[in-house]
XYZ file of C-alpha atoms in Angstrom:
590
model
C -7.429 156.608 88.417
C -6.384 158.875 85.593
C -5.399 161.587 88.126
C -3.112 159.161 89.861
C -1.549 158.105 86.591
C -0.978 161.693 85.596
C 0.714 162.425 88.886
C 2.921 159.439 88.481
C 4.280 160.575 85.173
C 4.770 164.135 86.413
C 6.768 162.935 89.335
C 9.073 160.874 87.145
C 9.597 163.783 84.795
C 10.592 166.108 87.628
C 12.975 163.508 89.040
C 14.598 163.010 85.689
C 15.073 166.790 85.225
C 16.647 167.181 88.622
C 19.050 164.332 87.946
C 20.082 165.724 84.621
C 20.717 169.149 86.105
C 22.829 167.634 88.809
C 24.982 165.857 86.259
C 25.430 169.028 84.215
C 26.355 171.019 87.281
C 28.868 168.416 88.337
C 30.418 168.424 84.954
C 30.719 172.242 84.891
C 31.757 172.961 88.451
C 33.304 169.625 89.392
C 31.640 170.090 92.697
C 28.672 168.538 94.262
C 26.434 170.959 96.069
C 23.816 170.116 98.522
C 20.315 170.399 97.152
C 17.021 169.813 98.632
C 14.121 168.412 96.698
C 10.773 168.475 98.233
C 8.052 166.516 96.630
C 4.571 167.185 97.763
C 2.760 164.050 97.151
C 1.011 161.432 99.156
C 2.499 158.573 97.095
C 5.883 157.029 97.985
C 7.349 155.094 95.085
C 9.168 151.711 95.677
C 12.123 150.852 93.531
C 12.489 147.172 92.511
C 15.727 145.251 92.835
C 17.856 145.309 89.725
C 18.033 142.050 87.723
C 21.434 140.977 86.498
C 21.651 140.324 82.829
C 23.155 136.829 82.260
C 26.574 136.842 80.650
C 25.787 133.871 78.431
C 22.693 133.619 76.380
C 20.524 130.543 76.754
C 18.826 129.093 73.732
C 15.834 126.979 74.343
C 16.123 124.014 71.951
C 12.854 122.272 71.317
C 14.519 119.267 69.608
C 16.315 116.833 72.021
C 18.609 114.212 70.521
C 19.687 111.242 72.707
C 22.804 109.361 71.420
C 22.494 105.566 71.092
C 25.455 103.202 70.767
C 25.477 99.487 69.887
C 28.643 97.445 70.545
C 29.745 93.814 70.954
C 32.833 92.172 72.688
C 34.504 89.160 71.103
C 36.927 87.591 73.724
C 40.196 86.418 72.278
C 42.858 84.439 74.257
C 46.352 85.505 73.506
C 49.122 83.017 74.246
C 51.557 84.251 76.815
C 54.594 82.614 78.362
C 56.291 83.239 81.674
C 59.518 81.740 82.898
C 60.193 82.446 86.549
C 63.747 83.191 87.446
C 65.587 80.614 89.507
C 66.155 81.387 93.131
C 68.560 79.604 95.467
C 67.103 77.095 97.941
C 66.463 78.388 101.395
C 68.932 77.250 104.005
C 67.582 76.434 107.445
C 70.270 76.835 110.016
C 69.756 74.732 113.109
C 71.719 74.496 116.268
C 75.381 73.708 115.889
C 76.115 70.012 116.417
C 78.117 69.232 119.477
C 81.468 67.627 118.720
C 81.480 63.879 119.258
C 84.091 62.056 121.254
C 85.854 59.505 119.111
C 87.353 57.223 121.719
C 87.361 55.826 125.225
C 90.078 54.178 127.291
C 89.284 52.413 130.541
C 91.859 50.652 132.718
C 91.625 49.147 136.185
C 93.062 46.663 138.633
C 91.575 44.554 141.414
C 92.442 41.985 144.023
C 92.860 38.335 142.988
C 95.428 39.846 140.576
C 92.716 41.055 138.220
C 93.699 43.500 135.440
C 90.990 45.145 133.369
C 91.186 47.154 130.142
C 88.738 48.474 127.574
C 89.315 50.460 124.365
C 86.814 51.971 121.959
C 87.675 54.164 118.947
C 85.206 55.429 116.339
C 85.446 57.795 113.384
C 84.160 61.341 113.646
C 80.683 62.285 112.513
C 80.392 61.509 108.800
C 77.422 61.667 106.457
C 78.054 58.479 104.513
C 80.101 56.119 106.683
C 81.488 55.244 110.100
C 84.262 52.890 111.188
C 85.699 51.856 114.524
C 87.392 49.281 116.692
C 86.644 47.910 120.157
C 88.677 45.722 122.518
C 88.120 44.385 126.035
C 90.149 42.274 128.456
C 89.459 41.050 131.974
C 91.385 38.323 133.760
C 92.178 36.984 137.197
C 95.131 34.986 138.478
C 94.105 34.452 142.073
C 93.244 31.475 144.270
C 90.195 30.603 146.313
C 89.564 28.221 149.208
C 87.090 25.393 149.090
C 85.098 24.311 152.129
C 88.168 22.380 153.384
C 90.243 25.608 153.177
C 92.328 24.174 150.374
C 93.716 26.914 148.140
C 92.978 26.225 144.497
C 94.020 28.297 141.520
C 90.856 29.713 139.908
C 92.180 31.969 137.185
C 90.303 32.947 134.040
C 90.610 35.434 131.202
C 88.180 36.952 128.719
C 89.410 38.903 125.696
C 87.657 40.300 122.652
C 88.601 42.563 119.754
C 86.530 43.617 116.747
C 86.594 46.101 113.889
C 83.312 47.373 112.493
C 82.076 49.740 109.836
C 78.963 51.124 108.172
C 78.293 52.581 104.721
C 75.133 54.675 104.383
C 73.369 54.935 101.035
C 70.251 56.897 100.080
C 67.811 54.063 100.771
C 69.935 51.379 102.413
C 72.779 50.688 104.836
C 75.646 48.226 104.530
C 77.376 47.266 107.789
C 79.777 44.569 108.924
C 82.397 43.516 111.410
C 85.275 41.099 111.913
C 86.077 39.815 115.379
C 88.195 37.516 117.525
C 87.450 36.399 121.071
C 89.176 34.079 123.503
C 87.933 32.757 126.845
C 90.184 30.756 129.135
C 89.021 28.839 132.208
C 90.407 26.362 134.719
C 88.698 23.182 135.915
C 89.276 24.018 139.584
C 85.942 22.775 140.952
C 85.887 19.433 142.684
C 84.561 17.944 145.897
C 86.858 15.623 147.863
C 83.794 13.717 149.088
C 83.417 12.064 145.710
C 86.320 9.803 146.595
C 84.443 7.993 149.292
C 83.917 8.245 152.997
C 85.508 11.521 154.111
C 86.266 10.093 157.578
C 88.785 7.635 156.103
C 90.649 10.151 153.866
C 93.962 11.588 155.020
C 93.494 15.203 153.925
C 97.151 16.066 154.600
C 98.254 13.776 151.794
C 95.200 14.239 149.608
C 96.171 15.114 146.043
C 94.627 18.373 144.895
C 95.793 21.111 142.566
C 96.827 24.441 144.018
C 99.192 25.897 141.447
C 98.563 27.566 138.108
C 100.748 25.119 136.204
C 99.138 21.956 137.557
C 95.467 22.793 137.101
C 93.795 21.655 133.891
C 92.783 24.455 131.548
C 90.486 24.983 128.606
C 90.271 27.783 126.061
C 87.454 28.659 123.672
C 88.380 30.773 120.648
C 86.123 32.379 118.055
C 87.050 34.203 114.881
C 84.473 35.362 112.378
C 82.882 38.004 110.209
C 79.346 39.322 109.717
C 77.770 41.535 107.072
C 74.301 43.138 106.983
C 72.532 44.945 104.135
C 69.181 46.513 105.019
C 66.708 49.073 103.697
C 66.337 52.499 105.247
C 62.905 53.559 104.021
C 60.691 54.822 106.806
C 57.551 55.407 104.719
C 54.892 52.779 104.158
C 54.105 51.050 100.862
C 57.784 50.144 100.488
C 59.303 46.690 100.551
C 61.682 46.598 103.506
C 64.463 44.071 103.548
C 67.396 42.911 105.635
C 70.034 40.400 104.585
C 72.613 38.943 106.985
C 75.577 36.718 106.223
C 77.981 35.402 108.838
C 80.810 32.931 109.233
C 82.502 31.760 112.430
C 85.347 29.386 113.158
C 85.383 28.014 116.695
C 88.286 26.013 118.153
C 89.475 24.935 121.596
C 92.663 24.037 123.408
C 91.624 20.379 123.250
C 91.490 20.419 119.402
C 87.710 20.663 119.074
C 86.501 22.887 116.233
C 83.399 24.053 114.428
C 82.615 25.834 111.163
C 79.344 27.771 111.207
C 77.606 29.526 108.303
C 74.535 31.625 109.039
C 72.436 33.266 106.270
C 69.263 35.271 106.952
C 66.817 37.179 104.735
C 63.927 39.300 106.040
C 61.512 40.796 103.493
C 58.312 42.625 104.382
C 55.912 45.374 103.422
C 53.431 47.646 105.207
C 50.251 49.060 103.664
C 48.165 51.253 105.950
C 47.535 49.149 109.087
C 48.644 45.848 107.588
C 52.153 44.441 107.272
C 53.241 41.087 105.932
C 56.442 39.315 104.967
C 58.657 36.312 105.446
C 61.897 35.559 107.308
C 64.247 32.943 105.902
C 67.291 31.432 107.604
C 69.930 28.867 106.712
C 72.284 27.587 109.430
C 75.031 25.057 108.849
C 77.330 23.584 111.504
C 80.238 21.222 110.904
C 81.736 19.956 114.183
C 84.656 17.831 115.269
C 84.802 16.729 118.898
C 87.910 15.129 120.368
C 87.154 12.817 123.298
C 90.100 12.177 125.611
C 90.085 9.034 127.701
C 91.180 8.630 131.288
C 94.419 6.984 130.254
C 97.019 9.386 128.882
C 98.259 6.693 126.468
C 94.777 6.095 125.113
C 94.208 7.370 121.579
C 91.586 10.177 121.615
C 88.282 9.385 119.993
C 87.129 11.764 117.283
C 83.445 12.453 116.652
C 82.411 14.300 113.491
C 78.883 15.518 112.945
C 77.068 18.027 110.793
C 73.801 19.805 111.296
C 71.804 21.974 108.916
C 68.727 24.005 109.817
C 66.430 25.626 107.230
C 63.842 28.064 108.608
C 60.891 29.861 106.993
C 58.730 32.243 109.020
C 55.821 33.849 107.108
C 53.816 36.402 109.088
C 50.849 38.773 108.855
C 50.371 41.735 111.220
C 47.530 44.191 111.828
C 48.044 47.342 113.881
C 45.871 50.296 114.791
C 45.352 52.481 117.840
C 43.660 49.638 119.721
C 45.069 46.337 118.459
C 48.400 44.770 117.588
C 47.742 41.332 116.105
C 50.266 38.987 114.513
C 49.632 35.617 112.914
C 52.351 33.436 111.462
C 54.231 30.168 111.652
C 57.791 28.867 111.985
C 58.693 26.038 109.645
C 62.059 24.393 110.443
C 63.802 21.424 108.955
C 66.730 19.880 110.844
C 69.090 17.734 108.824
C 70.873 16.513 111.964
C 67.908 14.601 113.330
C 65.955 14.501 110.034
C 62.935 16.176 111.603
C 60.492 18.794 110.370
C 59.203 21.202 113.054
C 56.141 23.443 112.853
C 55.591 26.133 115.467
C 52.687 28.593 115.542
C 53.523 32.265 115.993
C 50.456 34.148 117.254
C 50.363 37.388 119.230
C 47.528 39.755 120.220
C 47.792 42.955 122.249
C 45.057 45.420 123.236
C 45.721 49.071 123.985
C 43.520 50.333 126.827
C 43.759 54.127 127.089
C 47.475 54.040 126.241
C 48.054 52.896 129.819
C 47.260 49.178 130.035
C 48.386 46.778 127.324
C 47.244 43.190 128.012
C 48.542 40.567 125.582
C 48.542 36.852 124.834
C 50.883 34.807 122.641
C 51.333 31.233 121.522
C 54.418 29.908 119.771
C 57.610 27.892 119.993
C 61.202 27.739 118.776
C 64.126 25.382 118.221
C 67.455 25.738 120.030
C 70.527 24.333 118.302
C 72.890 22.749 120.827
C 76.569 22.298 120.062
C 79.858 22.763 121.902
C 80.224 26.399 120.802
C 76.776 27.354 122.120
C 76.902 25.229 125.271
C 80.279 26.700 126.272
C 78.655 30.136 126.555
C 76.118 28.689 129.011
C 78.466 26.510 131.083
C 82.193 26.909 130.271
C 83.077 23.911 132.467
C 81.292 21.460 130.163
C 83.129 18.387 128.895
C 83.301 17.490 125.207
C 80.400 15.280 124.256
C 80.081 13.030 121.198
C 76.492 13.984 120.313
C 74.327 17.047 120.832
C 70.550 17.160 120.472
C 68.413 20.153 119.635
C 66.027 21.504 122.265
C 62.481 22.013 120.994
C 60.250 24.499 122.818
C 57.164 22.851 121.395
C 54.470 24.901 123.116
C 55.000 28.329 124.676
C 51.962 30.215 125.983
C 52.308 33.698 127.488
C 49.669 35.830 129.159
C 50.862 39.214 130.285
C 50.202 42.862 131.006
C 52.267 45.933 130.233
C 51.329 48.978 132.274
C 52.542 52.547 131.863
C 51.716 53.794 135.339
C 53.210 57.229 134.723
C 55.839 58.927 132.613
C 58.431 57.540 135.015
C 57.107 54.091 136.004
C 56.708 51.052 133.725
C 55.454 47.616 134.835
C 55.465 44.299 132.981
C 54.053 41.061 134.437
C 53.761 37.733 132.674
C 52.603 34.171 133.322
C 53.679 31.390 130.970
C 53.558 27.687 130.241
C 56.145 25.693 128.246
C 56.346 22.140 126.978
C 59.997 21.463 126.141
C 61.547 18.416 124.510
C 65.233 17.586 125.112
C 65.842 20.363 127.622
C 69.493 20.481 128.709
C 70.580 20.098 132.348
C 74.154 19.879 133.605
C 75.397 17.117 135.886
C 78.911 16.290 137.024
C 80.754 13.873 134.743
C 81.606 10.843 136.845
C 83.836 9.322 134.131
C 86.746 11.616 135.074
C 88.614 11.347 138.396
C 87.850 14.759 139.895
C 84.270 14.976 138.631
C 85.097 18.611 137.841
C 83.526 18.732 134.377
C 79.906 18.603 133.378
C 78.003 16.548 130.895
C 74.553 17.215 129.502
C 71.467 15.333 130.599
C 68.302 15.706 128.490
C 64.747 15.555 129.826
C 61.274 16.403 128.541
C 59.793 19.170 130.657
C 56.428 20.713 131.443
C 57.034 24.034 133.171
C 55.032 27.038 134.346
C 56.591 30.325 135.230
C 56.099 33.977 136.001
C 58.019 37.116 135.195
C 57.865 40.646 136.593
C 59.741 43.785 135.640
C 59.482 47.215 137.254
C 61.329 50.151 135.728
C 61.447 53.595 137.374
C 63.274 56.299 135.429
C 64.018 59.623 137.114
C 61.853 58.577 140.049
C 63.636 61.368 141.873
C 66.079 63.737 140.158
C 68.982 61.501 139.096
C 67.516 58.230 140.477
C 66.853 55.164 138.258
C 65.691 51.777 139.574
C 65.265 48.482 137.695
C 63.842 45.330 139.288
C 63.408 41.950 137.548
C 62.269 38.530 138.812
C 61.708 35.054 137.294
C 59.941 32.130 138.917
C 59.817 28.541 137.540
C 57.862 25.508 138.653
C 58.424 22.151 136.940
C 55.250 20.146 136.563
C 56.935 17.154 134.978
C 60.453 15.882 134.251
C 60.329 12.903 131.920
C 62.686 10.548 130.134
C 63.220 11.622 126.511
C 62.889 8.109 125.138
C 59.943 6.715 127.138
C 58.319 10.075 128.045
C 57.676 8.635 131.490
C 58.168 10.804 134.568
C 61.434 10.314 136.462
C 60.753 10.060 140.173
C 64.124 11.181 141.529
C 64.809 13.778 138.843
C 65.308 17.441 139.628
C 65.930 20.445 137.345
C 69.651 20.066 137.997
C 71.548 23.320 138.639
C 68.461 25.402 137.755
C 67.158 27.709 140.534
C 63.411 28.164 140.718
C 63.657 31.881 141.520
C 66.069 34.594 140.455
C 65.815 38.292 141.288
C 67.996 41.185 140.158
C 67.986 44.797 141.304
C 69.904 47.803 140.034
C 69.633 51.320 141.413
C 71.773 54.200 140.146
C 71.843 57.728 141.572
C 73.467 60.800 140.079
C 74.187 63.084 143.017
C 75.851 65.845 140.986
C 77.319 66.213 137.517
C 80.549 64.805 138.937
C 79.419 62.163 141.434
C 77.290 59.093 140.697
C 76.941 55.766 142.500
C 74.627 52.809 142.840
C 73.970 49.259 143.985
C 73.391 45.943 142.219
C 71.887 42.921 143.885
C 71.295 39.329 142.748
C 69.369 36.560 144.436
C 69.234 32.934 143.219
C 67.109 30.537 145.178
C 68.331 27.095 146.111
C 68.802 24.440 143.450
C 69.971 20.823 143.336
C 73.074 19.139 141.940
C 73.240 15.485 140.942
C 76.075 13.711 142.743
C 77.288 10.236 143.645
C 78.802 9.251 146.984
C 80.265 5.746 147.078
C 78.339 4.984 143.917
C 74.982 6.098 145.303
C 73.144 8.959 143.572
C 71.658 11.707 145.668
C 70.418 15.265 145.183
C 72.774 17.756 146.750
C 71.034 20.918 147.883
C 72.995 24.008 146.914
C 72.607 27.131 149.016
C 70.853 30.214 147.790
C 73.016 32.961 146.314
C 72.968 36.523 147.594
C 75.363 38.847 145.826
C 75.424 42.594 146.520
C 77.723 44.940 144.616
C 78.421 48.660 144.902
C 79.770 50.979 142.227
C 80.649 54.648 141.968
C 82.251 57.193 139.680
C 83.769 60.628 140.166
C 84.374 62.921 137.176
C 87.255 65.345 137.364
C 85.995 66.891 134.122
C 83.970 65.821 131.083
C 86.793 63.623 129.770
C 88.468 62.168 132.842
C 86.982 60.160 135.705
C 87.783 57.488 138.283
C 85.575 54.452 139.027
C 85.291 51.898 141.821
C 83.504 48.524 141.929
C 83.017 46.616 145.192
C 81.699 43.130 144.416
C 80.244 40.575 146.832
C 80.449 43.020 149.724
C 78.812 40.428 152.025
C 81.748 38.034 151.357
C 79.384 35.184 150.522
C 80.983 31.848 149.598
C 78.416 30.835 147.049
C 78.777 28.426 144.124
C 78.050 29.362 140.522
C 78.102 25.670 139.501
C 78.437 22.592 141.678
C 81.901 22.663 143.348
C 82.819 25.898 141.528
C 82.907 28.552 144.215
C 82.910 32.187 143.174
C 85.522 34.593 144.381
C 84.795 36.330 147.666
C 84.909 40.062 148.199
C 86.752 41.742 145.350
C 87.402 45.354 144.483
C 88.270 46.954 141.154
C 89.475 50.547 140.821
C 90.398 52.316 137.624
C 90.402 55.373 135.374
C 88.350 56.380 132.347
C 89.532 58.819 129.701
C 87.359 60.014 126.831
C 88.925 61.645 123.787
């Protein structure tokens, strides 16, 4: 072991000497010569890898200090204020409104010397108001033949003009109109048989009227004004209201006149599915009737009468997706006959799948009869000293509304009515020609049926509407004794009437259609040689055609062909309607 250690040190010493000599030689000669060193030794030394001295000294600290902090947060609210800047309201621009036409002119002419004219003018689209005027005229100056081929002047004329306006407020609307109308007729209907046995009458010398100047005429005139103020709040929980006020002065060629004042107030409210309210009405009529005797030198008799009706109709209604139920009453006091009327007002409708809507109702109403009203029903009526109100005491309806598709709607109804003082028209036998009518009152029990079928756009451009009424009179009784009258008939009232209208739009320029009316037979009360009998009047079949051709959006031509079957039917007993008549004209929209 010592020998090895000695050798180790000797070897290192020799190596160190050689290295030092090499460095000295290099320094002196600046050259590096090749030298060979031979070491005779069995031991091969191994040099260890050099260890890099760290550039930074590391101090080992035996004391470790960990910092500790204690802190607390006290929240404090600071008042701040923020005022957003104003921005302009957003403007939603919709489609541009199409310009509205402000007027229409329609003129035409037909056979029987029949001019026709219609005018309508309205203001342009305004936000707060609208005003306009309307006027119509239709007259005829022709003659017709009765069943004895006697030509009789049968002229008439109907004219009307009115001015109307509307003021729109934020929550209400004020509207009104003033109007004047005039209707002229001729008493051309008479039957020569009323004079006795027709076999003994010399028809060549029989006195009948065939000229315009000789025939007796009547004219009904109306002038008046109406005003309506109503709410325009569509939301619930608001009191809705509507107030109407109207005045009309009615006068005739024969010096009859009437003043009528009509005031109505409707107030109601809806909360969720419930609505309730009351309708009030005040109607006052002051009439003067002039009765002319058969003798021209006889002083006319004057009949003055007044009638006042006060109505109150409270109601309560419940509506939801299934039910529509109304319960109320109509309370009416009539000053004319000093009678107080009470009518129920009940209605219930069930919605079955939004397709079938069966319903039932029970109610009644009062109809005020006077010369002004009766003349709109039968213009050939004679002046009468007294008029009685018609009371529909009991009206029961059982019906079904059916929405068969988006295009087809059906409504059928069966009903029963008990009516007191129902008006029927019979020929007045107190005048020579029997060509005026008087009123005959009867108490009536009647059942009926109604059907309506509406088909809109059944085919492209095709619309069809069909309606029908049927009546069957269970009882016709005397108004004073309430006993049935054996030989009584519902005079001049057909038991079936049917109407049909079909319109077809072939193109944007061409449209045409057909209208048809059917009235079943009815009976007229007549006297022959002083004996009463029921005259059977023939059924009425009236078919009309109409068409229109548009040259452009503003100008068109129209054509009406009425009574194309040339039927000689009677609208009232002895009053035959005109036969085939045509009316052609132009329409201009501006």
